[in-house]
XYZ file of C-alpha atoms in Angstrom:
767
model
C 27.553 -124.398 3.374
C 24.464 -123.571 1.298
C 24.763 -123.460 -2.464
C 23.012 -120.192 -3.116
C 21.583 -119.409 -6.500
C 22.892 -115.822 -6.628
C 21.002 -113.537 -8.959
C 22.930 -111.756 -11.716
C 21.296 -108.989 -13.730
C 22.171 -109.010 -17.416
C 21.327 -105.459 -18.444
C 21.347 -106.160 -22.162
C 18.293 -108.415 -22.006
C 16.756 -107.225 -18.724
C 16.308 -110.859 -17.656
C 17.373 -112.339 -14.321
C 19.793 -115.216 -14.718
C 21.135 -117.791 -12.300
C 24.753 -118.943 -12.389
C 23.375 -122.414 -13.037
C 23.822 -121.410 -16.719
C 26.914 -119.939 -18.357
C 26.280 -116.659 -20.101
C 27.808 -115.953 -23.492
C 31.000 -113.948 -23.818
C 29.631 -112.299 -26.937
C 27.283 -109.342 -26.811
C 25.361 -110.731 -29.787
C 24.875 -114.306 -28.637
C 21.792 -115.106 -26.604
C 20.315 -118.338 -25.212
C 16.929 -119.334 -26.616
C 14.506 -122.222 -26.344
C 13.232 -123.316 -29.720
C 10.034 -125.303 -29.945
C 9.558 -127.432 -33.036
C 6.781 -129.457 -34.616
C 8.400 -132.877 -35.035
C 5.643 -134.021 -37.373
C 7.236 -131.760 -40.000
C 10.678 -133.322 -39.653
C 12.109 -134.190 -43.102
C 12.254 -137.919 -43.805
C 16.063 -138.220 -44.158
C 16.499 -137.644 -40.427
C 16.274 -140.676 -38.152
C 15.748 -138.654 -34.963
C 14.547 -135.163 -34.253
C 17.836 -134.457 -32.438
C 19.775 -135.112 -35.637
C 17.391 -132.714 -37.359
C 18.179 -130.012 -34.788
C 21.932 -130.511 -35.098
C 21.709 -130.325 -38.880
C 19.703 -127.126 -38.568
C 22.306 -125.573 -36.283
C 25.234 -126.646 -38.441
C 23.685 -124.941 -41.470
C 23.475 -121.541 -39.795
C 25.759 -118.784 -41.023
C 28.749 -117.905 -38.848
C 31.639 -115.451 -39.004
C 35.040 -116.435 -40.342
C 36.566 -117.000 -36.913
C 33.539 -118.981 -35.671
C 33.221 -116.767 -32.604
C 29.480 -116.618 -33.155
C 28.995 -120.334 -33.873
C 25.727 -121.621 -32.369
C 25.998 -123.741 -29.237
C 23.532 -126.533 -28.588
C 22.445 -126.730 -24.952
C 19.673 -129.291 -24.559
C 17.365 -131.426 -26.633
C 13.807 -131.688 -25.307
C 11.896 -134.860 -25.955
C 9.282 -135.260 -23.255
C 8.704 -131.863 -21.640
C 8.543 -130.326 -25.055
C 9.759 -131.044 -28.577
C 12.631 -128.816 -29.488
C 15.974 -127.671 -28.263
C 17.802 -124.806 -26.635
C 20.832 -123.077 -28.102
C 22.952 -119.944 -27.896
C 22.327 -117.961 -31.085
C 22.844 -114.584 -32.693
C 19.817 -112.539 -33.743
C 20.391 -113.398 -37.402
C 20.743 -117.112 -36.645
C 17.536 -117.009 -34.663
C 15.795 -115.397 -37.622
C 17.008 -118.202 -39.896
C 15.638 -120.852 -37.537
C 12.317 -119.048 -37.192
C 11.944 -119.183 -40.971
C 12.480 -122.953 -40.961
C 9.441 -125.093 -41.715
C 8.314 -126.680 -38.462
C 9.344 -123.829 -36.154
C 6.637 -123.296 -33.561
C 7.834 -120.835 -30.963
C 10.850 -119.079 -29.488
C 11.340 -118.441 -25.789
C 14.162 -116.166 -24.636
C 15.823 -118.009 -21.755
C 15.113 -116.316 -18.405
C 15.957 -117.500 -14.936
C 14.920 -116.462 -11.449
C 14.895 -117.860 -7.946
C 11.392 -119.157 -8.330
C 9.557 -121.081 -5.667
C 10.585 -123.078 -3.319
C 11.757 -121.785 -6.655
C 10.217 -118.455 -5.668
C 8.639 -118.350 -2.219
C 11.887 -117.792 -0.294
C 12.399 -114.684 -2.410
C 8.739 -113.684 -2.038
C 9.080 -114.033 1.744
C 12.138 -111.797 1.721
C 14.635 -114.547 2.506
C 18.113 -113.698 1.220
C 21.126 -116.019 1.567
C 23.452 -113.595 3.302
C 21.018 -111.307 5.098
C 18.299 -111.383 7.742
C 16.922 -114.479 9.360
C 18.505 -116.882 6.845
C 22.025 -115.689 7.574
C 21.453 -115.301 11.318
C 20.186 -118.873 11.592
C 22.719 -120.348 9.144
C 19.670 -121.423 7.156
C 18.227 -123.431 10.047
C 21.412 -125.369 10.749
C 20.922 -128.545 12.817
C 17.243 -127.889 13.566
C 15.262 -131.096 12.908
C 11.916 -130.824 11.149
C 9.642 -133.830 11.498
C 7.229 -134.368 8.590
C 4.207 -136.609 9.196
C 2.861 -137.362 5.756
C 2.951 -139.948 2.959
C 6.679 -140.693 3.153
C 9.665 -139.543 1.144
C 11.478 -140.213 -2.132
C 15.040 -140.228 -0.764
C 16.788 -140.164 -4.149
C 15.342 -136.735 -4.944
C 18.027 -134.094 -5.389
C 16.145 -132.018 -2.823
C 17.429 -134.393 -0.144
C 21.104 -134.462 -1.065
C 23.397 -133.721 1.892
C 26.271 -131.950 0.170
C 27.917 -129.480 2.541
C 26.017 -130.611 5.620
C 27.897 -131.414 8.854
C 27.542 -134.736 10.743
C 24.210 -135.605 12.333
C 23.873 -134.112 15.839
C 24.722 -136.590 18.599
C 21.467 -135.821 20.388
C 19.444 -137.336 17.539
C 17.705 -140.613 18.461
C 15.896 -141.282 15.217
C 16.732 -143.843 12.590
C 15.872 -145.035 9.119
C 13.776 -148.158 8.754
C 14.121 -150.556 5.861
C 11.142 -151.842 3.935
C 9.780 -152.321 0.453
C 12.163 -150.602 -1.984
C 13.692 -148.642 0.885
C 17.009 -149.366 2.556
C 18.216 -147.594 5.667
C 21.365 -146.591 3.770
C 19.234 -144.199 1.694
C 19.258 -141.737 4.584
C 22.074 -139.210 4.890
C 23.009 -136.021 6.705
C 19.960 -134.221 5.308
C 17.400 -137.001 5.623
C 18.323 -138.282 9.076
C 15.195 -140.247 9.862
C 12.557 -142.232 7.959
C 9.916 -144.436 9.585
C 6.524 -145.810 8.647
C 3.391 -146.589 10.645
C 0.641 -148.799 9.225
C -0.396 -151.201 11.964
C -3.669 -149.409 12.613
C -4.524 -149.300 8.952
C -3.703 -152.975 8.601
C -5.936 -153.868 11.510
C -8.836 -151.983 9.946
C -9.031 -154.676 7.294
C -7.562 -152.635 4.467
C -4.711 -154.091 2.474
C -1.445 -152.240 2.017
C 0.719 -153.837 -0.615
C 3.269 -152.909 -3.210
C 0.409 -152.767 -5.686
C -1.045 -149.600 -4.151
C 1.723 -148.367 -1.855
C 5.094 -149.260 -0.379
C 5.411 -151.044 2.955
C 8.217 -148.665 3.844
C 8.932 -144.976 4.276
C 9.066 -144.597 0.492
C 6.503 -142.137 -0.799
C 3.919 -143.501 -3.215
C 1.595 -140.482 -3.423
C 4.193 -137.699 -3.675
C 2.568 -135.447 -1.075
C 5.157 -136.106 1.643
C 8.096 -135.559 -0.705
C 6.572 -132.240 -1.754
C 6.016 -130.954 1.796
C 9.409 -132.140 3.089
C 11.327 -130.446 0.280
C 9.309 -127.251 0.741
C 10.312 -127.031 4.390
C 13.993 -127.913 4.139
C 14.929 -129.063 0.643
C 18.517 -128.683 -0.530
C 19.159 -126.317 -3.479
C 18.398 -127.886 -6.880
C 19.294 -125.760 -9.937
C 17.201 -126.168 -13.058
C 13.984 -127.320 -11.394
C 10.674 -126.704 -13.154
C 7.277 -128.113 -13.960
C 7.561 -128.734 -17.716
C 9.296 -125.394 -18.103
C 7.045 -123.452 -15.753
C 8.606 -121.868 -12.635
C 12.101 -122.641 -13.876
C 14.843 -121.861 -11.375
C 16.745 -123.050 -8.347
C 14.390 -124.963 -6.045
C 15.266 -124.647 -2.393
C 13.509 -125.225 0.915
C 12.825 -122.443 3.394
C 15.454 -123.823 5.814
C 17.922 -125.625 3.507
C 20.409 -126.464 6.267
C 17.794 -127.979 8.560
C 17.543 -131.763 8.948
C 14.530 -133.808 7.946
C 12.940 -136.797 9.601
C 9.974 -138.271 7.774
C 7.196 -140.288 9.413
C 4.944 -142.052 6.955
C 1.495 -142.462 8.459
C -0.669 -142.116 5.354
C -0.908 -144.954 2.852
C -2.936 -145.362 -0.293
C -5.220 -148.190 0.804
C -8.597 -149.245 -0.482
C -10.405 -146.482 1.433
C -7.630 -143.868 1.197
C -7.827 -143.071 4.899
C -5.180 -142.498 7.540
C -5.667 -144.402 10.773
C -5.652 -142.229 13.887
C -3.597 -144.861 15.666
C -0.875 -144.593 13.089
C -0.848 -140.779 13.137
C -0.588 -140.704 16.899
C 2.207 -143.292 16.828
C 4.090 -141.117 14.357
C 3.774 -138.066 16.618
C 4.863 -140.149 19.568
C 7.950 -141.401 17.765
C 8.859 -137.943 16.505
C 8.810 -136.573 20.041
C 11.077 -139.380 21.199
C 13.462 -138.982 18.285
C 14.037 -135.351 19.176
C 12.505 -133.233 16.428
C 12.373 -129.480 17.028
C 9.495 -128.755 14.670
C 6.606 -131.005 13.673
C 4.748 -130.355 10.423
C 1.433 -132.034 9.627
C -0.248 -131.221 6.334
C -3.233 -133.317 7.279
C -6.236 -133.078 9.561
C -9.133 -134.985 10.991
C -12.712 -133.627 10.900
C -13.548 -131.056 13.548
C -13.973 -132.862 16.846
C -13.411 -132.169 20.509
C -9.754 -132.021 21.408
C -9.981 -135.072 23.610
C -10.942 -137.156 20.592
C -8.500 -135.563 18.124
C -5.168 -137.408 18.041
C -3.390 -134.466 16.475
C -4.522 -132.160 19.284
C -3.526 -134.743 21.858
C -0.130 -135.465 20.376
C 0.528 -131.779 19.752
C -0.081 -130.968 23.410
C 2.595 -133.446 24.467
C 4.957 -132.088 21.827
C 4.328 -128.523 22.989
C 5.288 -129.491 26.529
C 8.610 -130.778 25.171
C 9.230 -127.450 23.458
C 8.345 -128.743 19.970
C 6.493 -126.307 17.719
C 3.626 -128.116 15.978
C 2.495 -126.628 12.673
C -0.702 -127.874 10.988
C -2.746 -127.105 7.901
C -5.980 -125.156 8.347
C -7.823 -127.215 5.738
C -9.065 -126.664 2.187
C -12.808 -126.179 2.664
C -12.736 -122.485 1.867
C -15.730 -121.778 4.092
C -16.284 -120.061 7.407
C -16.087 -122.228 10.544
C -14.293 -124.891 8.491
C -10.783 -124.381 9.882
C -9.178 -127.610 11.121
C -6.423 -128.209 13.673
C -7.691 -125.316 15.771
C -6.283 -126.304 19.168
C -4.613 -123.183 20.602
C -1.319 -125.010 21.208
C -1.070 -125.720 17.451
C 0.069 -123.166 14.878
C -2.695 -123.268 12.278
C -1.761 -122.208 8.748
C -3.889 -120.645 6.004
C -2.850 -120.518 2.348
C -2.158 -117.499 0.187
C -0.990 -116.746 -3.323
C 2.413 -115.488 -4.450
C 3.370 -112.881 -7.045
C 3.885 -115.490 -9.743
C 1.551 -116.974 -12.306
C 1.701 -118.988 -15.514
C 0.454 -117.899 -18.882
C -0.064 -118.825 -22.492
C -0.574 -116.804 -25.654
C -3.492 -117.055 -28.040
C -2.397 -115.884 -31.478
C -5.187 -115.209 -33.958
C -4.847 -115.689 -37.701
C -1.760 -114.070 -39.193
C -0.150 -113.265 -35.817
C -1.563 -109.736 -35.870
C -3.609 -110.262 -32.715
C -2.313 -111.800 -29.482
C -4.235 -112.474 -26.270
C -2.569 -113.122 -22.943
C -4.251 -115.952 -21.022
C -3.625 -118.233 -18.054
C -2.507 -121.844 -18.439
C -0.311 -124.535 -16.924
C -0.623 -126.881 -19.863
C 2.753 -128.642 -20.266
C 4.838 -126.614 -22.654
C 5.883 -129.634 -24.720
C 3.069 -129.056 -27.157
C 1.938 -125.975 -29.041
C -1.315 -125.954 -30.962
C -0.309 -124.229 -34.164
C -2.629 -122.685 -36.728
C -5.716 -124.682 -35.742
C -9.250 -124.046 -36.965
C -11.130 -121.917 -34.439
C -14.642 -123.143 -33.665
C -16.839 -120.383 -32.295
C -20.326 -121.901 -32.392
C -23.012 -123.097 -34.720
C -22.675 -120.958 -37.776
C -20.081 -118.920 -35.901
C -22.941 -116.676 -34.717
C -22.761 -117.332 -30.996
C -20.249 -118.639 -28.526
C -20.537 -122.338 -27.823
C -21.332 -123.710 -24.409
C -18.769 -126.286 -23.383
C -20.672 -127.744 -20.469
C -20.906 -131.525 -20.194
C -22.333 -133.082 -23.395
C -23.009 -129.638 -24.895
C -20.609 -130.037 -27.816
C -21.063 -132.039 -30.992
C -18.091 -134.380 -31.259
C -18.160 -134.526 -35.049
C -18.274 -130.743 -35.358
C -15.480 -129.793 -32.962
C -13.102 -132.724 -33.330
C -9.643 -131.489 -34.274
C -10.548 -127.824 -33.750
C -9.825 -125.169 -31.150
C -13.091 -124.517 -29.336
C -13.893 -121.028 -28.057
C -16.157 -121.554 -25.040
C -18.547 -119.146 -23.406
C -18.225 -118.583 -19.670
C -19.473 -121.602 -17.731
C -19.889 -122.782 -14.171
C -16.989 -125.229 -14.071
C -13.810 -124.819 -16.117
C -12.704 -128.344 -15.294
C -15.907 -129.714 -16.817
C -15.400 -127.554 -19.900
C -11.940 -128.996 -20.423
C -13.314 -132.502 -19.903
C -15.961 -131.859 -22.531
C -13.339 -130.636 -25.012
C -11.300 -133.738 -24.247
C -14.323 -135.997 -24.776
C -14.883 -134.495 -28.188
C -11.184 -134.741 -29.105
C -10.873 -131.004 -29.617
C -7.455 -129.762 -30.663
C -7.552 -127.171 -27.899
C -9.904 -124.942 -25.956
C -10.151 -121.250 -25.079
C -12.229 -120.659 -21.965
C -13.679 -117.397 -20.705
C -13.487 -117.065 -16.934
C -15.563 -114.371 -15.257
C -15.209 -115.777 -11.738
C -11.412 -115.619 -11.324
C -11.293 -119.288 -10.409
C -8.343 -121.567 -11.006
C -7.482 -125.032 -12.215
C -4.981 -127.462 -10.771
C -2.110 -128.285 -13.142
C -3.353 -131.865 -13.576
C -6.708 -130.644 -14.887
C -5.123 -129.363 -18.089
C -5.532 -132.622 -19.986
C -6.049 -130.801 -23.285
C -4.338 -127.625 -24.509
C -6.354 -124.947 -22.700
C -6.018 -121.202 -22.269
C -8.183 -119.220 -19.864
C -8.870 -115.636 -20.897
C -10.567 -112.687 -19.239
C -14.040 -111.550 -20.387
C -12.463 -108.278 -21.556
C -10.653 -110.198 -24.311
C -13.785 -111.814 -25.725
C -14.527 -108.936 -28.057
C -11.092 -109.220 -29.664
C -11.852 -112.783 -30.744
C -15.403 -111.929 -31.772
C -14.170 -109.093 -33.969
C -11.574 -111.343 -35.589
C -14.159 -114.016 -36.413
C -16.598 -111.479 -37.867
C -13.942 -110.342 -40.350
C -15.112 -113.246 -42.453
C -11.859 -115.056 -43.030
C -11.196 -118.665 -42.069
C -10.685 -118.382 -38.344
C -7.352 -119.760 -37.178
C -5.583 -119.683 -33.811
C -2.366 -120.881 -32.202
C -1.943 -121.662 -28.511
C 1.597 -121.158 -27.206
C 2.409 -122.313 -23.686
C 5.166 -122.109 -21.108
C 5.310 -118.527 -19.831
C 6.149 -117.701 -16.195
C 5.761 -114.181 -14.848
C 6.929 -112.701 -11.541
C 6.063 -109.518 -9.709
C 2.340 -109.816 -10.344
C -0.017 -107.661 -8.288
C -1.818 -107.866 -5.984
C -0.049 -110.496 -3.899
C -0.451 -112.164 -1.574
C -4.165 -112.882 -1.660
C -6.077 -115.385 0.449
C -6.447 -118.586 -1.591
C -10.051 -119.434 -2.376
C -9.773 -122.949 -0.953
C -8.169 -121.945 2.360
C -10.447 -122.751 5.315
C -11.763 -119.795 7.254
C -12.385 -119.232 10.934
C -13.694 -119.022 13.557
C -12.727 -122.412 14.905
C -15.834 -124.518 15.466
C -14.577 -126.208 18.650
C -13.208 -123.122 20.429
C -14.320 -119.942 18.643
C -12.966 -117.796 21.491
C -9.483 -118.230 19.974
C -8.948 -116.694 16.539
C -7.951 -119.273 13.940
C -6.124 -119.623 11.593
C -2.988 -118.094 13.111
C -0.942 -117.176 10.070
C -0.968 -117.289 6.265
C 1.854 -118.576 4.068
C 2.343 -119.363 0.357
C 0.155 -122.284 -0.663
C -0.849 -121.699 -4.278
C 0.999 -123.355 -7.173
C 4.022 -124.262 -5.084
C 6.885 -125.978 -6.910
C 8.611 -128.712 -4.891
C 10.031 -132.212 -5.280
C 7.838 -135.075 -6.468
C 8.056 -138.819 -6.907
C 9.346 -139.590 -10.419
C 7.328 -142.756 -11.006
C 3.880 -141.299 -10.365
C 2.163 -139.478 -13.193
C 1.592 -135.794 -12.522
C -0.635 -135.295 -15.538
C -2.253 -137.125 -18.438
C -2.463 -135.650 -21.920
C -4.721 -137.830 -23.991
C -3.453 -141.342 -23.312
C 0.038 -140.188 -22.369
C 1.155 -140.029 -18.746
C 3.619 -137.261 -17.913
C 6.236 -137.567 -15.175
C 8.325 -134.959 -13.418
C 10.776 -134.710 -10.529
C 9.068 -131.485 -9.450
C 5.409 -130.579 -9.274
C 3.235 -127.526 -8.814
C 0.681 -128.134 -6.096
C -1.768 -126.056 -4.086
C -3.370 -126.283 -0.661
C -2.856 -125.437 2.975
C -0.728 -128.596 2.820
C 1.785 -126.534 0.856
C 1.519 -123.499 3.155
C 2.229 -125.537 6.292
C 5.833 -126.586 5.496
C 6.635 -122.967 4.633
C 5.774 -122.040 8.202
C 7.622 -125.100 9.534
C 10.713 -123.950 7.652
C 10.464 -120.452 9.104
C 10.022 -121.944 12.586
C 13.274 -123.840 12.015
C 15.055 -120.585 11.183
C 13.698 -118.941 14.341
C 14.474 -122.009 16.459
C 18.101 -121.837 15.378
C 18.350 -118.200 16.484
C 16.152 -118.415 19.595
C 16.381 -121.961 21.002
C 15.072 -120.707 24.354
C 11.757 -119.460 22.977
C 8.655 -121.480 23.852
C 6.344 -122.662 21.068
C 3.889 -119.918 22.051
C 6.629 -117.285 21.823
C 7.570 -118.498 18.342
C 3.931 -118.306 17.240
C 3.537 -114.843 18.767
C 6.649 -113.548 17.016
C 5.310 -114.707 13.668
C 1.741 -113.468 14.187
C 2.568 -110.001 15.522
C 5.061 -109.216 12.762
C 3.046 -110.605 9.835
C 2.050 -108.478 6.834
C -1.529 -107.270 6.465
C -0.942 -105.359 3.232
C -0.050 -106.721 -0.201
C 2.570 -105.647 -2.717
C 0.347 -102.768 -3.883
C 0.360 -101.245 -0.409
C -3.318 -102.059 0.129
C -5.025 -104.505 2.538
C -4.758 -108.188 1.612
C -7.733 -109.304 -0.467
C -9.554 -112.524 -1.236
C -8.336 -114.395 -4.320
C -11.770 -114.782 -5.915
C -13.968 -111.977 -4.619
C -11.168 -109.375 -4.606
C -12.742 -107.941 -1.441
C -10.695 -107.043 1.625
C -9.845 -110.215 3.542
C -10.287 -110.645 7.291
C -8.160 -112.072 10.121
C -10.728 -114.884 10.034
C -9.091 -115.711 6.701
C -5.412 -115.016 7.408
C -5.011 -114.761 11.194
C -2.223 -112.358 12.107
C -1.396 -111.860 8.423
C 1.034 -113.135 5.809
C 4.241 -114.469 7.328
C 7.276 -112.162 7.338
C 10.304 -114.240 8.466
C 12.800 -111.401 8.811
C 10.571 -109.352 11.092
C 9.619 -112.441 13.120
C 13.273 -112.852 14.065
C 13.098 -109.616 16.059
C 9.535 -109.066 17.376
C 10.390 -106.937 20.402
C 7.625 -108.385 22.587
C 5.833 -111.746 22.661
C 2.620 -113.156 24.091
C 3.862 -116.258 25.921
C 1.668 -119.138 27.037
C 2.300 -122.468 28.766
C 0.639 -125.723 29.769
C -1.184 -124.354 32.814
C -3.001 -121.694 30.797
C -4.001 -124.255 28.184
C -5.415 -126.478 30.928
C -7.401 -123.532 32.325
C -8.670 -123.071 28.790
C -9.841 -126.694 28.648
C -11.620 -126.083 31.938
C -13.274 -123.077 30.291
C -14.515 -125.409 27.563
C -16.196 -127.361 30.408
C -14.186 -130.476 29.742
C -14.426 -133.092 32.482
C -11.438 -134.213 34.510
C -11.209 -137.341 32.370
C -11.374 -135.395 29.140
C -8.672 -133.010 30.309
C -6.540 -136.006 31.245
C -6.894 -137.417 27.764
C -5.460 -134.240 26.239
C -2.850 -133.370 28.854
C -1.940 -136.707 30.455
C -2.719 -135.040 33.798
C -5.340 -137.388 35.138
C -7.591 -136.513 38.030
C -7.082 -132.810 37.439
C -9.595 -130.616 39.251
C -10.320 -127.277 37.681
C -9.573 -124.443 40.054
C -9.593 -121.815 37.328
C -11.575 -121.850 34.134
C -10.865 -119.252 31.476
C -11.364 -119.013 27.732
C -9.179 -115.903 27.703
C -5.768 -117.228 26.735
C -2.694 -115.016 26.507
C -3.012 -115.170 22.740
C -1.697 -112.677 20.137
C -5.244 -111.974 18.895
C -8.682 -110.960 20.124
C -12.060 -112.249 18.957
C -15.597 -111.421 20.079
C -18.342 -113.889 19.163
C -21.704 -112.162 18.728
C -23.955 -115.090 19.763
C -26.847 -113.802 17.676
C -26.795 -110.261 19.052
C -25.815 -106.995 17.423
C -24.286 -105.525 20.565
C -21.801 -107.190 22.892
C -18.822 -106.337 25.105
C -15.869 -108.453 26.084
C -12.803 -107.842 28.204
C -9.399 -109.459 27.735
C -6.302 -109.710 29.862
C -2.920 -110.072 28.204
C 0.712 -110.244 29.304
C 3.596 -109.172 27.098
C 7.205 -110.327 27.575
C 10.218 -108.348 26.411
C 12.614 -110.462 24.341
C 15.089 -107.640 23.765
C 18.193 -107.097 25.903
C 17.509 -103.424 26.593
C 14.667 -101.605 28.392
C 11.860 -100.359 26.168
C 8.642 -98.372 26.212
C 5.563 -99.052 24.074
C 2.426 -97.078 23.243
C -0.897 -98.671 22.266
C -2.435 -97.626 18.935
C -5.834 -98.954 17.883
C -7.078 -99.044 14.301
C -10.762 -99.969 14.444
C -13.718 -99.316 12.111
C -17.148 -97.993 12.993
C -19.054 -100.421 15.160
C -15.920 -101.583 16.994
C -14.847 -99.571 20.031
C -11.600 -100.622 21.723
C -10.108 -99.377 25.011
C -6.599 -100.371 26.199
C -5.535 -99.989 29.833
C -2.835 -98.888 30.440
C -2.089 -97.258 27.084
C 1.676 -97.220 27.732
C 3.887 -100.116 28.900
C 7.444 -99.918 30.206
C 9.764 -102.960 30.168
C 12.925 -103.000 32.294
C 14.884 -105.495 30.223
C 14.910 -108.948 28.644
C 12.367 -111.241 30.252
C 10.432 -108.464 31.993
C 6.648 -108.716 31.743
C 3.772 -106.246 31.703
C 0.056 -106.949 31.731
C -2.693 -104.906 30.156
C -6.434 -105.095 29.569
C -8.511 -104.631 26.450
C -12.224 -103.911 26.354
C -14.014 -104.376 23.050
C -17.543 -103.007 22.550
C -19.225 -104.159 19.354
C -22.292 -102.538 17.830
C -22.979 -103.754 14.312
C -26.499 -102.309 13.940
C -26.479 -101.114 10.365
C -22.685 -101.044 10.370
C -21.848 -104.657 9.796
C -19.361 -105.626 7.174
C -19.489 -109.002 5.477
C -16.311 -110.835 6.412
C -16.711 -114.452 5.505
C -19.717 -116.336 4.198
C -22.774 -115.544 6.356
C -20.770 -113.811 9.038
C -21.255 -110.208 10.013
C -18.790 -108.261 12.015
C -15.823 -105.967 11.919
C -12.114 -106.197 12.460
C -9.290 -103.912 13.436
C -5.836 -104.078 14.982
C -4.107 -103.242 18.231
C -0.472 -102.259 17.728
C 2.073 -101.728 20.477
C 4.541 -99.265 18.962
C 7.960 -98.885 20.532
C 8.601 -95.303 21.561
C 11.935 -94.277 20.137
C 12.459 -97.736 18.683
C 11.671 -99.842 15.623
C 9.343 -102.576 16.917
C 5.622 -102.795 16.174
C 3.713 -105.624 17.877
C 0.357 -105.971 16.097
C -2.646 -108.137 17.006
C -5.947 -108.512 15.119
C -9.261 -107.706 16.822
C -12.272 -109.422 15.263
C -15.986 -109.599 15.883
C -17.885 -112.425 14.235
C -21.365 -113.912 14.413
C -22.082 -117.430 15.558
C -22.374 -120.333 13.155
C -25.521 -119.999 11.038
């Protein structure tokens, strides 16, 4: 059974708590996190923990001790301080103690993996999670950098015996014994022969000659897809909650094909060997958060291996890439499910307190909450008359050392932080007018990013003429932020360079600041000269989005084992969300403009609706081969991809039975294209659907016939779509240099609940 972190609402505080913590029986007692400045610890105390206990023991209590404070934890590395259950008066006494820095009321939520299952609408006892028994006995193969088997995310408590059909095994190697596998982690192999032959050394100095993960990436992706529940997970206090994979009852088999060698490259031979082994072992889903540069499918080992996997009924899910530009999408073969990255409704914040605490500014930060910059001198600029530039080598080290620097808006926030670090600044406040973001590891000094609208508050405070002081308080996590999701700035956009006649990416999933398991012996961040370590890490990329989709595929596979990989993809694409949590179209993370299917494919994944799509666009090997013929591949080239050698093209067509439509402009402003599609009913009962087109000016769409009738499960109906594009003076910028429009074709069930939606896109050729 799955250990669900059920949510309990405590009305008194309006916080969401998990049962991972015991709530007080008293109405007056509350749990708090107390952050302390250990440099102020009185000399009689040998340790800061003894100081905390002495502080708690001195607090006033009632005669019957029913309100006696209860110590919970002492924090030494993630932060300096402690947590305790206190009354309001006891809290006030502690806050008046010399050395008190900050108080955080304890709040808990099911954050990603601590939060994305919740954001995706996955509930333990409802919908697709319950119907699939959380992906029970589906095997997800992860081709990545290996696994850290001791992570709590891979514990097998409550899992039944390994299915008899499973052929995989665990290989022993450097610091990895086959006994480390269990009923959750049922396979672990490593592939490095190709890398070794390339002349690069792989040793215990820079990686493990075993399935053990050195880089952390593979552990992160595996736990995102199918990690077991882990209460109390966080990244130095951020995103605190119960970490859980999308399909927590699914099995994992890890194939290490990426090693940290001298060139930091993965050998294609090793990647292909990993795919080959995974197919043999019997995985149901294959997740690859990696990609080779855009190349023809007959030279791309992922495309080749994925074709063979598809023919065995294995759904192959791959990352779209992190280039963030048009025509940069990777892994675009139409038999692969290509995943874009989006944001979630969660972010991390810090507070800038000016002077005597009368002015507070809310800013963004993921600086580890084990350090608060308290009452530091605020440096505004030379003579405090203008804001200081914090670009590389712009600051005077002698002037700003030991101070909090208030920086004007610059081109690169990472460089600004580096400059503050070079000058040994106490902290830095950065103005961001581009809505960009930093990775958690880039916060190597205490840094808070504020909006331009808050600049005047600080300016006014400084002009008051007093000695400017500021405190930076970290560690705040907020949920329910709007708008969400948005397309992540780094997520690669379509069209696909190799075959632009198929819309890519296919789907968008959470990929921004995702909390998942990490290797405990690899530093996640450096503060000054101190390396920080954590069992969980926040990470971003289409690498993080991919295992979310793989986990959802596992849920669907458990419910619909007879569906083909194309049917699974269709179900997810045609039921995806195209609006955010404000009820408006999904936007771009940076530009805040309306995003396009070239950015998010069918939309943001909606697992519960994908379980019951009504109709699917199914596709098989023969259609994919006709597609390769349409790409004018030779018989030999087709044989390389399909293993069908000597194949002679009798039919060539770039018009696949795909759940999307795209018209490439080829340098013109007017063009027409016709499509043929076939829909298959996956419901038991007969049904009738009506076509509804939502298209902007410049995009004319005709559907014939406009009504389809399906007799029962498995019945098929074909239809035709004609798209006429005229973008003269009506073009809308979609992505980069591309001009075009987009709309949607929806098949709406008459008298029923199903809506089967497909994007229609026009886009210019590569500039």
